[in-house]
Amino acid sequence: MNIPLPVFVAIPLIAAFFLPILSGLGRKAKSFATLLANLATISLLVLAVLALGRSEDIQVYEIGKWSIPIGINMVLDGLSSLLLLAIGVVSTAAMLFSTRYMEQYTAKPKYLSLFMLMVAGMNGVVLSGDLFNLYVFLEIASIASYALVGFGCNNEELEAAFKYMVLGTIASVFVLFGIGLVYGNTGTLNMAYASKAINTVGLNPGLAFALALFVAGFGLKAALVPFHAWLPDAHPSAPAPISAMLSGVLIKTLGVYALTRMVFCIFGVSVTIGWLLVVLGLVSMVVGAFLAFGQWDFKRLLAYSSISQVGYVVLGLGLGATLLAQGHAAWASLAILGGLFHLVNHAVYKSLLFLTSGSVQMSTGTRQLKQMGGLAEKLPFTRTTCTIASASIAGIPPFSGFWSKLILVVAAVGAGLYWIAAIIVFVSLCTLIMYLKVQRYAFLGELPENLQQIKEHRGSMLVAMVLLAVLCSFMGLLVLVPYLRATVLTPAVDVLTDGLLYAVNVIGK
Amino acid sequence: MADSVCNFLCITVFVPMVVGFALLFSPGRWKLLPKVLALLISALVFGLSIWIFTFDRYGFYWPVLQIGTLDLELVLLVQPLGKFILLFACGFGLLITVYSLKSRAGTDKSGLYYGSVLLTIGGSAGILLCDNLLFMLIFWEIVTASLYLLITTGGKNSNFAATKSFAMIGASDAAFLLGVLMLWALSGTLSISAISIQTDSALSIIAFLLLMTAAITKAGAMPLHTWLPTSGESAPTSVMALLPAAIDKLLGIYLLVLIVRNIFVLQPGALTIVLSVIGAATIIIAVMVAMVQHNLKRLLSYHAISQVGYMVLGIASATPIGIAGGVFHMLNHAIYKCCLFLCGGAVEQQTGTAELDRLGGLGKKMPLTFAACLIAALSISGIPPLNGFVSKWMIYQGLIEMGAQKAAPAAQLWPLWLVAAMFGSALTLASFVKLIHSIFLSRLPDDLKDIKETSAVQWIPMLLLAGLCVFFGIFYYVPVQKLIYPALNITATTTALGTWQSGLATVLIIVGILLGLGILLVGGLMAKKVRIVPTWYCGEVQDNEQMIIPGTHFYKTVSSMGGLRQLYKGQEKGYFDLYDQGGRLGFGLTAFLRWLHSGVLPMYLTWVTLGLLIILFILCDIW
Amino acid sequence: MAYAWCFLLFMTGLYCAVVKKNMVKIVLGIIIMEYAVNIFLIMLGYRIGGVAPIVGKGELAGIDKVTSAFVNNCVDPLPQALVLTSIVISLGSLALMIALCIRTYERYGTFDITEIRRLRG
């Protein structure tokens, strides 16, 4: 089914403007606004699922009927629809969760508005077929996320928000600079035409500079080491559903997706950029994992683990780029499949983990693992969902994380890079150990005196967590069932393996 | 016919797994349903395993996944060794399920407990039946995960043990994964029956070592054994009896046999020496540590490690009789160690403690447990005519035969291995003398006056296992010739036991025992009446408590010997524990990285700038 | 040459953001970077002696004759549109940043970013 693409941006944008106005009308209107926000995210999810069943491989929407390159276009291809799906799932769950969770805070309407702005920005980034529009949507999502990180207005939250904002803005400036360089060298801002121009002329130093700026800028948004320093501050400071959004999809759409689009579809892959991504990915994986298992703050541990997991995704994509450039198409597509599948998996289980951490924090009032213990009895659902997510992220077989890691390892071994396979496996072991630590200190052991009376918060929070846990358990099917793989993952992989076809397809339409 | 067998293979593997997985999520209120389901399904699977045992090479094939050049297909195949071990694994599963019906762990969190037990049974059936290495790995990890869940049912202090076990076995699973994929890169297939690789290239040797790590960690051999005693202390004993004592051994040794005999063609060289050293060191070191333990479950756990050494040594000997001995020892060990853990569990359940210092004189209170425990203890110490003796004897013979092939370097060292094995056996006896003495003989502490025998649900499995010990000892040729030789596809070149005649020996031993009893009786009749008075010391009646001869003091001299003392201390502090040392290293590195993240924004900005510069140089230099 | 000045301005901003400890100065450094990029974009479209890219009603009639000369002489309008958008965005982020500075100052009582470091490790 073909869906008019601006809908994906319009729904959340309209919601963002009208929800605060509506909430001003009184108590009942407030809860109605929350309901509407939920409806908006759910409808986005439904649309994203419907978009999977579209008739053509690639769908181009020209805004205002201005044909490209004069007008602005939106492009929906396999990769975009994969990301839309991830955004839909995570934002639906996070919104459901915040319905109950955000009762703790004042100014819920503002929260809803910012949330919707962030969703609009992310959907826009994913769909944009124009470099400058990509930047605009990136800024919308980023600014909303800066504000959401500082939403609680406590000392740590403000500090984190400021640091995040400084680093994030510098990254945005890098990106804008890069876009300027691309425009200066190719004379167009349309991604398809830029791609065509770059690949007929070849890279000159100006474009290489632009590529470097993109890698640094988007790398910062994706929190790759050494650009990661804002993430462990920002993600734990945000309210739990926002942490889930940030770790689950924001770093992937603004960072990994944008970077991938640039490298594969516009600049074209080469061995150098491939290896650069591989190294960035590996360093992130190892550093993130080591930093994570020394943490005693539940959410900070999760945040560092996000760095490590994004490393997996980038490693998979970088490996794919390297192998593509060397001409090993089969292994390259396997590596890319692993990377993208891990991206989706990580979106689901990391957001679930952040939601469970929110549930724990709401019940116990603390994030410190050392002050918890024995919560398994008191918070049975939180415990179960957290265990499923942990098993998934650690790569215990029937759960989703195992399959994506397996594919990555197989791709590395198939390409003859045994040491990379060994590092992947090693980091996976570190991940296992850090989540065992969470289980051990938070959920097992002895219940402290002051937590004897706590209760689990149920209702919509529970629904959100169970939804994601079910997904975690069965997402392995995405790769195991041929039909699902052919609808969801393979189109996305094809977009990247034949990256330069993007220009041909878009211009041809 | 073949089709129905195939379906039954699937049922054996997947029904317990699916039901087990579902039971994990059953509400805590449901107590009865998990028990009933677990009992029914484990009985069903045991029945099926008997039926499967009567077939040869029937298979089930299901291509699960094909991406690019990666073929992942589930192949379940009835193979001689697999079906033989499957029979026993399912048997143990059923026995433990029955035993757990009355134990505490099986009652408090019954959904979690029985769910994990079923997962274990299904997972091990999967490992033993499947022919695809990657699926084997998947089942293998399911068993690991269910071990973790089972240990967490052990109450408040089990969290550390569970974490440590999962971390260590998880590490070995990671090695397994790497090893499997290396094999795949080497041979282009994942089918166990199709792989046969010479260990001559670096890659194949690394692959062998990785797979070996997985096998010995699961089985619990040195140097990756330390999860076993830790979990032994705090896990429920029924769990210890099921997994580390029985099924983990079966699986670990199964994998070891597979890689030594089927997957790799071992060159008799360094790798054999590595295996033999692991075997010999495990036997001696673990038994030395076991001797000085004060905790019943910890002591048993160290013995569970020590015995693995025999199996590894037997397999390392690479002679038919040695390998058969290793496999037989694995089976025997599963039987008697399972029995010992069940006895220990019964004792702990009835008395509330597993500290040897606080036990004693239970022989009269719990005669059935005593009998079972005594038989199992004698068996593990290698006293003829029990089964432990037979398998150890076969391993000795294997080692001697190995010595006959003078060429290989490992073979030239055969006296070393043989001495280690025999010495280890003696030390085992020594430590079980202590165990039996401190629990069942000695003097009954006052607070244990009201102890009763356990319920029938618990002593029936124990006695059954003890009976099996005796049966396999006297009629050793039944399991050896009917089960193990066909399972390993060996035609015996030498008779299993050389000149050993079990019938004659049994008669002799029985005569000996009767003679001894006679002397005791005669002595008792002839002796004068002994006057019994309270103990006096400096004119005061002394408290009887202090007049005990505690078994825990038996080998104090050993542990305080110069040189050994430092080693024991270091061992207690975990200096030789790879988990602890790895943890220290990891935390050291983490501390450094955390120090770098000082919270100073300009520092972070500097990283960003430097990162940009480096990327710039890399990208612009080339183009 | 002009590009080099622009780049120098960019580096000045980056230097200011990286080295200065005062939060407000860091914000100023970022603003300078943004201006540098904006100027860069403007310069991309600038042409010495160029005309505005607007076609009046009277010129429409003879458009065929003027086209080539017109195209060769007029400045590129696109970057100007971009810069306008980018200025609006940077205004938004500037406002948020300053707001964060003020709130942080209220909490910590200092503008020195090296002393605002509760989150670390």
Short mmCIF file of N, CA, C and O in Angstrom, two decimals, chain A residues 337-339 341-343 345 349 400-409 479:
data_model
loop_
_atom_site.label_atom_id
_atom_site.label_comp_id
_atom_site.label_asym_id
_atom_site.label_seq_id
_atom_site.Cartn_x
_atom_site.Cartn_y
_atom_site.Cartn_z
N LEU A 337 23.34 -7.32 6.76
CA LEU A 337 22.15 -7.89 7.37
C LEU A 337 22.31 -7.98 8.88
O LEU A 337 21.42 -7.59 9.64
N GLY A 338 23.49 -8.49 9.30
CA GLY A 338 23.75 -8.58 10.73
C GLY A 338 23.67 -7.23 11.40
O GLY A 338 23.03 -7.06 12.44
N GLY A 339 24.30 -6.23 10.77
CA GLY A 339 24.32 -4.90 11.37
C GLY A 339 22.92 -4.32 11.49
O GLY A 339 22.53 -3.83 12.55
N PHE A 341 20.02 -5.89 11.38
CA PHE A 341 19.18 -6.68 12.28
C PHE A 341 19.52 -6.34 13.72
O PHE A 341 18.64 -6.22 14.58
N HIS A 342 20.80 -6.16 13.97
CA HIS A 342 21.20 -5.80 15.33
C HIS A 342 20.65 -4.43 15.69
O HIS A 342 20.28 -4.20 16.84
N LEU A 343 20.62 -3.54 14.71
CA LEU A 343 20.06 -2.21 14.96
C LEU A 343 18.61 -2.32 15.45
O LEU A 343 18.24 -1.73 16.46
N ASN A 345 17.07 -5.01 16.63
CA ASN A 345 17.03 -5.72 17.91
C ASN A 345 17.39 -4.80 19.05
O ASN A 345 16.74 -4.78 20.09
N TYR A 349 15.36 -4.17 22.50
CA TYR A 349 15.69 -4.62 23.86
C TYR A 349 16.28 -3.51 24.71
O TYR A 349 16.08 -3.49 25.92
N SER A 400 16.29 -12.63 20.40
CA SER A 400 16.67 -11.98 19.14
C SER A 400 18.16 -11.66 19.02
O SER A 400 18.75 -11.83 17.96
N GLY A 401 18.76 -11.18 20.13
CA GLY A 401 20.15 -10.72 20.03
C GLY A 401 21.10 -11.79 19.54
O GLY A 401 22.07 -11.51 18.84
N PHE A 402 20.80 -13.03 19.87
CA PHE A 402 21.69 -14.11 19.45
C PHE A 402 21.83 -14.16 17.94
O PHE A 402 22.92 -14.32 17.41
N TRP A 403 20.71 -14.01 17.24
CA TRP A 403 20.74 -14.21 15.79
C TRP A 403 21.55 -13.13 15.11
O TRP A 403 22.33 -13.42 14.20
N SER A 404 21.36 -11.87 15.58
CA SER A 404 22.10 -10.82 14.90
C SER A 404 23.60 -10.96 15.16
O SER A 404 24.42 -10.79 14.25
N LYS A 405 23.95 -11.30 16.40
CA LYS A 405 25.37 -11.47 16.68
C LYS A 405 25.93 -12.65 15.90
O LYS A 405 27.05 -12.60 15.39
N LEU A 406 25.14 -13.70 15.83
CA LEU A 406 25.59 -14.88 15.09
C LEU A 406 25.89 -14.50 13.64
O LEU A 406 26.92 -14.88 13.08
N ILE A 407 24.98 -13.74 13.04
CA ILE A 407 25.19 -13.38 11.65
C ILE A 407 26.45 -12.54 11.50
O ILE A 407 27.25 -12.74 10.57
N LEU A 408 26.65 -11.63 12.46
CA LEU A 408 27.86 -10.81 12.39
C LEU A 408 29.12 -11.67 12.49
O LEU A 408 30.07 -11.49 11.72
N VAL A 409 29.11 -12.61 13.42
CA VAL A 409 30.29 -13.45 13.60
C VAL A 409 30.51 -14.30 12.35
O VAL A 409 31.64 -14.45 11.87
N VAL A 479 14.45 -13.08 11.01
CA VAL A 479 15.50 -13.59 10.14
C VAL A 479 15.27 -15.07 9.81
O VAL A 479 15.74 -15.57 8.81
#
